CSV table of C-alpha atoms and ligand atoms in Angstrom, one decimal:
chain,number,residue,atom,x,y,z
A,1080,UNK,CA,50.4,31.5,104.2
A,1081,UNK,CA,53.5,30.2,106.0
A,1082,UNK,CA,52.8,28.3,109.2
A,1083,UNK,CA,55.0,30.0,111.7
A,1084,UNK,CA,53.9,27.7,114.6
A,1085,UNK,CA,53.6,24.1,113.9
A,1086,UNK,CA,53.1,22.4,117.3
A,1087,UNK,CA,56.1,20.4,118.2
A,1088,UNK,CA,58.3,21.5,115.3
A,1089,UNK,CA,60.7,23.5,117.5
A,1090,UNK,CA,61.2,20.5,119.8
A,1091,UNK,CA,61.6,18.1,116.8
A,1092,UNK,CA,64.2,20.4,115.2
A,1093,UNK,CA,66.1,20.8,118.5
A,1094,UNK,CA,66.4,17.0,118.8
A,1095,UNK,CA,67.0,16.2,115.1
A,1096,UNK,CA,70.3,14.5,114.1
A,1097,UNK,CA,69.7,16.0,110.6
A,1098,UNK,CA,70.2,19.6,111.9
A,1099,UNK,CA,73.7,20.9,112.8
A,1100,UNK,CA,73.0,22.5,116.1
A,1101,UNK,CA,76.5,24.1,116.6
A,1102,UNK,CA,77.3,25.6,113.2
A,1103,UNK,CA,79.4,28.3,114.9
A,1104,UNK,CA,81.9,25.6,115.8
A,1105,UNK,CA,82.1,24.4,112.1
A,1106,UNK,CA,83.9,27.0,110.0
A,1107,UNK,CA,86.7,25.3,108.2
A,1108,UNK,CA,85.5,21.9,109.4
A,1109,UNK,CA,82.6,21.0,107.1
A,1110,UNK,CA,84.5,18.5,105.0
A,1111,UNK,CA,85.5,16.7,108.1
A,1112,UNK,CA,81.9,16.8,109.2
A,1113,UNK,CA,80.7,15.2,106.0
A,1114,UNK,CA,83.8,12.8,106.0
A,1115,UNK,CA,84.8,13.6,102.4
A,1116,UNK,CA,86.2,16.3,100.2
A,1117,UNK,CA,83.2,16.9,98.1
A,1118,UNK,CA,82.1,20.4,97.3
A,1119,UNK,CA,79.6,22.1,99.6
A,1120,UNK,CA,76.5,23.8,98.2
A,1121,UNK,CA,74.1,25.9,100.3
A,1122,UNK,CA,70.5,26.8,99.8
A,1123,UNK,CA,69.4,29.7,101.9
A,1124,UNK,CA,65.7,29.7,102.8
A,1125,UNK,CA,64.9,26.1,101.9
A,1126,UNK,CA,61.3,26.3,103.0
A,1127,UNK,CA,59.9,22.8,102.8
A,1128,UNK,CA,63.0,21.5,101.1
A,1129,UNK,CA,61.7,20.2,97.7
A,1130,UNK,CA,64.6,21.7,95.8
A,1131,UNK,CA,67.5,20.8,98.1
A,1132,UNK,CA,66.3,17.2,98.7
A,1133,UNK,CA,66.0,16.6,94.9
A,1134,UNK,CA,69.4,18.1,94.3
A,1135,UNK,CA,71.0,16.0,97.0
A,1136,UNK,CA,69.4,12.9,95.6
A,1137,UNK,CA,70.6,13.7,92.0
A,1138,UNK,CA,74.1,14.7,93.1
A,1139,UNK,CA,75.4,12.3,95.7
A,1140,UNK,CA,79.0,13.7,95.1
A,1141,UNK,CA,78.0,17.1,96.4
A,1142,UNK,CA,77.3,18.0,100.1
A,1143,UNK,CA,74.3,20.2,100.7
A,1144,UNK,CA,73.6,22.4,103.6
A,1145,UNK,CA,70.0,23.9,103.8
A,1146,UNK,CA,69.5,27.0,105.9
A,1147,UNK,CA,66.1,28.0,107.1
A,1148,UNK,CA,64.9,30.4,109.7
A,1149,UNK,CA,61.6,28.7,110.6
A,1150,UNK,CA,61.2,25.3,112.3
A,1151,UNK,CA,57.6,25.1,111.0
A,1152,UNK,CA,58.7,24.6,107.4
A,1153,UNK,CA,62.1,23.1,108.1
A,1154,UNK,CA,60.4,20.1,109.7
A,1155,UNK,CA,59.0,19.2,106.2
A,1156,UNK,CA,62.5,19.4,104.7
A,1157,UNK,CA,63.8,17.0,107.4
A,1158,UNK,CA,61.0,14.5,106.5
A,1159,UNK,CA,62.2,14.6,102.8
A,1160,UNK,CA,65.8,13.9,103.9
A,1161,UNK,CA,64.6,11.0,106.0
A,1162,UNK,CA,62.3,9.5,103.3
A,1163,UNK,CA,65.1,9.7,100.7
A,1164,UNK,CA,67.9,8.6,103.1
A,1165,UNK,CA,70.2,11.3,102.0
A,1166,UNK,CA,73.6,11.3,103.8
A,1167,UNK,CA,74.9,14.3,101.8
A,1168,UNK,CA,72.2,16.7,103.2
A,1169,UNK,CA,72.0,18.5,106.5
A,1170,UNK,CA,70.3,21.6,107.8
A,1171,UNK,CA,70.9,24.7,109.9
A,1172,UNK,CA,68.0,26.3,111.6
A,1173,UNK,CA,68.9,30.0,111.8
A,1174,UNK,CA,69.2,33.4,110.2
A,1175,UNK,CA,71.5,33.4,107.2
A,1176,UNK,CA,72.8,36.8,108.4
A,1177,UNK,CA,75.2,34.7,110.5
A,1178,UNK,CA,76.5,32.7,107.5
A,1179,UNK,CA,80.1,34.0,107.9
A,1180,UNK,CA,80.1,32.7,111.4
A,1181,UNK,CA,79.1,29.2,110.2
A,1182,UNK,CA,81.4,28.7,107.2
A,1183,UNK,CA,85.1,29.4,106.7
A,1184,UNK,CA,86.6,31.6,103.9
A,1185,UNK,CA,86.3,29.8,100.6
A,1186,UNK,CA,84.6,26.7,102.1
A,1187,UNK,CA,81.4,26.9,100.0
A,1188,UNK,CA,81.3,26.3,96.2
A,1189,UNK,CA,77.8,27.4,95.4
A,1190,UNK,CA,74.9,29.3,97.0
A,1191,UNK,CA,71.3,28.9,95.9
A,1192,UNK,CA,68.7,31.6,96.7
A,1193,UNK,CA,65.2,30.4,95.6
A,1194,UNK,CA,62.1,32.6,95.8
A,1195,UNK,CA,63.6,34.7,98.6
A,1196,UNK,CA,61.2,36.8,100.6
A,1197,UNK,CA,60.8,40.2,98.9
A,1198,UNK,CA,60.7,42.5,101.9
A,1199,UNK,CA,59.1,45.2,99.8
A,1200,UNK,CA,59.4,48.0,102.3
A,1201,UNK,CA,62.5,50.2,101.9
A,1202,UNK,CA,63.4,50.0,105.6
A,1203,UNK,CA,63.6,46.2,105.5
A,1204,UNK,CA,65.5,46.0,102.1
A,1205,UNK,CA,68.7,44.9,104.0
A,1206,UNK,CA,67.0,41.6,104.8
A,1207,UNK,CA,66.6,40.7,101.1
A,1208,UNK,CA,68.9,37.8,100.5
A,1209,UNK,CA,70.3,39.2,97.2
A,1210,UNK,CA,71.1,42.6,98.8
A,1211,UNK,CA,74.6,44.0,98.7
A,1212,UNK,CA,75.0,43.3,102.5
A,1213,UNK,CA,74.2,39.6,101.9
A,1214,UNK,CA,76.4,39.5,98.8
A,1215,UNK,CA,79.3,40.7,101.0
A,1216,UNK,CA,78.6,37.8,103.4
A,1217,UNK,CA,78.5,35.3,100.5
A,1218,UNK,CA,81.9,36.7,99.3
A,1219,UNK,CA,83.3,35.8,102.7
A,1220,UNK,CA,82.5,32.1,102.3
A,1221,UNK,CA,82.6,31.3,98.6
A,1222,UNK,CA,85.6,29.7,97.1
A,1223,UNK,CA,87.4,31.1,94.1
A,1224,UNK,CA,85.2,30.3,91.1
A,1225,UNK,CA,82.2,29.9,93.4
A,1226,UNK,CA,78.8,31.0,92.1
A,1227,UNK,CA,75.4,32.3,93.4
A,1228,UNK,CA,72.2,31.2,91.7
A,1229,UNK,CA,69.0,33.2,92.4
A,1230,UNK,CA,65.6,32.6,91.0
A,1231,UNK,CA,62.2,34.2,91.6
A,1232,UNK,CA,58.9,35.2,90.0
A,1233,UNK,CA,59.0,38.6,91.7
A,1234,UNK,CA,60.0,41.2,89.1
A,1235,UNK,CA,60.6,44.0,91.7
A,1236,UNK,CA,62.9,41.8,93.8
A,1237,UNK,CA,64.7,40.5,90.7
A,1238,UNK,CA,65.3,44.1,89.4
A,1239,UNK,CA,66.6,45.0,92.9
A,1240,UNK,CA,68.9,42.0,92.9
A,1241,UNK,CA,70.3,42.9,89.5
A,1242,UNK,CA,70.9,46.5,90.6
A,1243,UNK,CA,72.7,45.4,93.7
A,1244,UNK,CA,75.3,43.4,91.8
A,1245,UNK,CA,77.6,46.3,90.8
A,1246,UNK,CA,77.9,47.2,94.5
A,1247,UNK,CA,79.6,43.8,95.1
A,1248,UNK,CA,82.6,41.8,94.0
A,1249,UNK,CA,80.3,39.8,91.7
A,1250,UNK,CA,79.2,40.0,88.1
A,1251,UNK,CA,76.2,38.5,86.3
A,1252,UNK,CA,77.5,35.6,84.3
A,1253,UNK,CA,74.1,34.4,83.0
A,1254,UNK,CA,70.6,35.9,83.2
A,1255,UNK,CA,67.1,35.1,81.9
A,1256,UNK,CA,63.7,36.7,82.3
A,1257,UNK,CA,61.9,33.4,81.3
A,1258,UNK,CA,63.8,30.5,82.8
A,1259,UNK,CA,61.4,27.8,81.7
A,1260,UNK,CA,61.6,28.8,78.1
A,1261,UNK,CA,65.4,29.3,78.2
A,1262,UNK,CA,66.7,26.1,76.9
A,1263,UNK,CA,70.3,26.5,78.2
A,1264,UNK,CA,69.6,27.9,81.6
A,1265,UNK,CA,66.6,25.6,82.3
A,1266,UNK,CA,68.7,22.5,81.6
A,1267,UNK,CA,68.6,20.3,84.8
A,1268,UNK,CA,66.3,22.9,86.6
A,1269,UNK,CA,64.7,21.5,89.7
A,1270,UNK,CA,61.6,23.4,90.6
A,1271,UNK,CA,61.1,24.6,94.2
A,1272,UNK,CA,57.7,24.5,95.9
A,1273,UNK,CA,57.1,28.2,95.1
A,1274,UNK,CA,58.3,27.8,91.6
A,1275,UNK,CA,55.9,25.0,90.9
A,1276,UNK,CA,53.1,27.0,92.4
A,1277,UNK,CA,53.7,30.4,90.6
A,1278,UNK,CA,54.8,29.0,87.3
A,1279,UNK,CA,51.5,27.0,87.2
A,1280,UNK,CA,49.8,30.4,87.4
A,1281,UNK,CA,51.6,31.5,84.3
A,1282,UNK,CA,54.3,33.7,86.0
A,1283,UNK,CA,57.6,33.8,84.2
A,1284,UNK,CA,60.6,32.8,86.4
A,1285,UNK,CA,63.6,35.1,86.5
A,1286,UNK,CA,67.1,33.8,87.2
A,1287,UNK,CA,70.7,35.0,87.4
A,1288,UNK,CA,74.0,33.3,88.1
A,1289,UNK,CA,76.7,35.4,89.6
A,1290,UNK,CA,80.5,34.8,89.7
A,1291,UNK,CA,83.2,37.0,91.0
A,1292,UNK,CA,84.4,39.7,88.6
A,1293,UNK,CA,87.9,38.4,88.9
A,1294,UNK,CA,86.8,34.9,87.9
A,1295,UNK,CA,85.2,36.0,84.6
A,1296,UNK,CA,87.0,35.8,81.3
A,1297,UNK,CA,87.0,38.9,79.2
A,1298,UNK,CA,84.1,37.9,76.9
A,1299,UNK,CA,80.7,36.3,77.4
A,1300,UNK,CA,79.5,38.3,80.4
A,1301,UNK,CA,75.7,38.8,80.3
A,1302,UNK,CA,76.1,42.0,82.3
A,1303,UNK,CA,78.7,43.4,79.8
A,1304,UNK,CA,76.2,42.8,77.1
A,1305,UNK,CA,73.5,44.6,79.0
A,1306,UNK,CA,75.7,47.7,79.6
B,39,LIG,N1,63.0,28.3,98.7
B,39,LIG,C1,61.6,27.8,98.9
B,39,LIG,C2,60.8,27.8,97.6
B,39,LIG,O1,61.3,28.3,96.6
B,39,LIG,O2,59.8,27.1,97.6
B,39,LIG,C3,60.9,28.7,100.0
B,39,LIG,C4,60.6,30.1,99.5
B,39,LIG,S1,59.9,31.1,100.9
B,39,LIG,C5,59.2,32.5,100.0
B,39,LIG,C6,61.4,31.9,101.6
B,39,LIG,C7,62.0,31.1,102.7
B,39,LIG,O3,63.2,31.7,103.1
B,39,LIG,C8,61.1,31.0,103.9
B,39,LIG,O4,60.9,29.7,104.4
B,39,LIG,C9,61.9,31.9,104.9
B,39,LIG,O5,61.7,31.5,106.3
B,39,LIG,C10,63.3,31.7,104.5
B,39,LIG,N2,64.2,32.8,104.8
B,39,LIG,C11,64.0,34.1,104.6
B,39,LIG,N3,65.0,34.9,105.0
B,39,LIG,C12,65.9,34.0,105.6
B,39,LIG,C13,67.1,34.1,106.3
B,39,LIG,N4,67.6,35.4,106.5
B,39,LIG,N5,67.7,33.1,106.8
B,39,LIG,C14,67.1,31.8,106.7
B,39,LIG,N6,66.0,31.6,106.0
B,39,LIG,C15,65.3,32.7,105.5
C-alpha cells in the first residue's frame, strides 16, 4: 500500500530546507537549532505527517521533529508543513535505530509512536518500534519525566509492546484498549492517517503512555493495577 518510490521524492527531500540533513551533528544542539528553549517532541514513523503537523499547529510552544524512513511518504509531510507555515516542525529522513546518534542525553521530552509497523515475523521483532531494544534507545535521549506515547489498532503488536515494558526502565502510566471511548485518554487526541482509516472500519484503538519507573509516584500506576 505504501508507495516506496514516488518519482522525484528522494531529490526533493535531499534539497528540502525542512529536513535536517546532518542530524548526527546535532546532539545537544537542538534548542540552538530551533532558537528557543521549548521542549522537543519526536514522532517516529510520521508517514504522511497528519498527526505531527496538527500537533505543531496546536502547540507552537513545542518543537517537533518528525522521523521517517521513506522519502515517498515524507514528501507529503513536508507539504503539510509548508501549507501551514510551521516554524516549530522539522524532519529527519532516516532509520530511528540511529536516534541516539541524533539527540543528546535528556534532550527530548516526549516520543510518539503511532501505528508502528507490526513486523509480525519473530526474526524481525527487533525492528518493532516499541521493542525493548528501541525502549533502550529512547531511554538514552528522554529527559527526566519524559514520556513515550504509543497507539495502534494492531492487538498483537500492542500486546507485544506491553510485554516488552518490564524489560526496560519504563512503566505503564496510562493504558486503554479503546482510546476513542476513553474520555480521559482521548482528550485532545489527534488522529493519524492510519487511525482515521482503521477506526472508520470499527477497529478499537489501543494506547499506552510510558514514563520511567523512577519518575512514578507510588500510587496510580496502571501497570501496578494490572499485576
Ligand atoms: N504514523 C503514521 C500513521 O499513523 O498514519 C504512519 C504509520 S505507517 C504504518 C508506519 C510508518 O513508520 C511508515 O511510514 C514507516 O516507513 C515508518 N517507520 C517504520 N519504522 C521506522 C524506523 N525504524 N525509522 C523511521 N521510520 C520508520
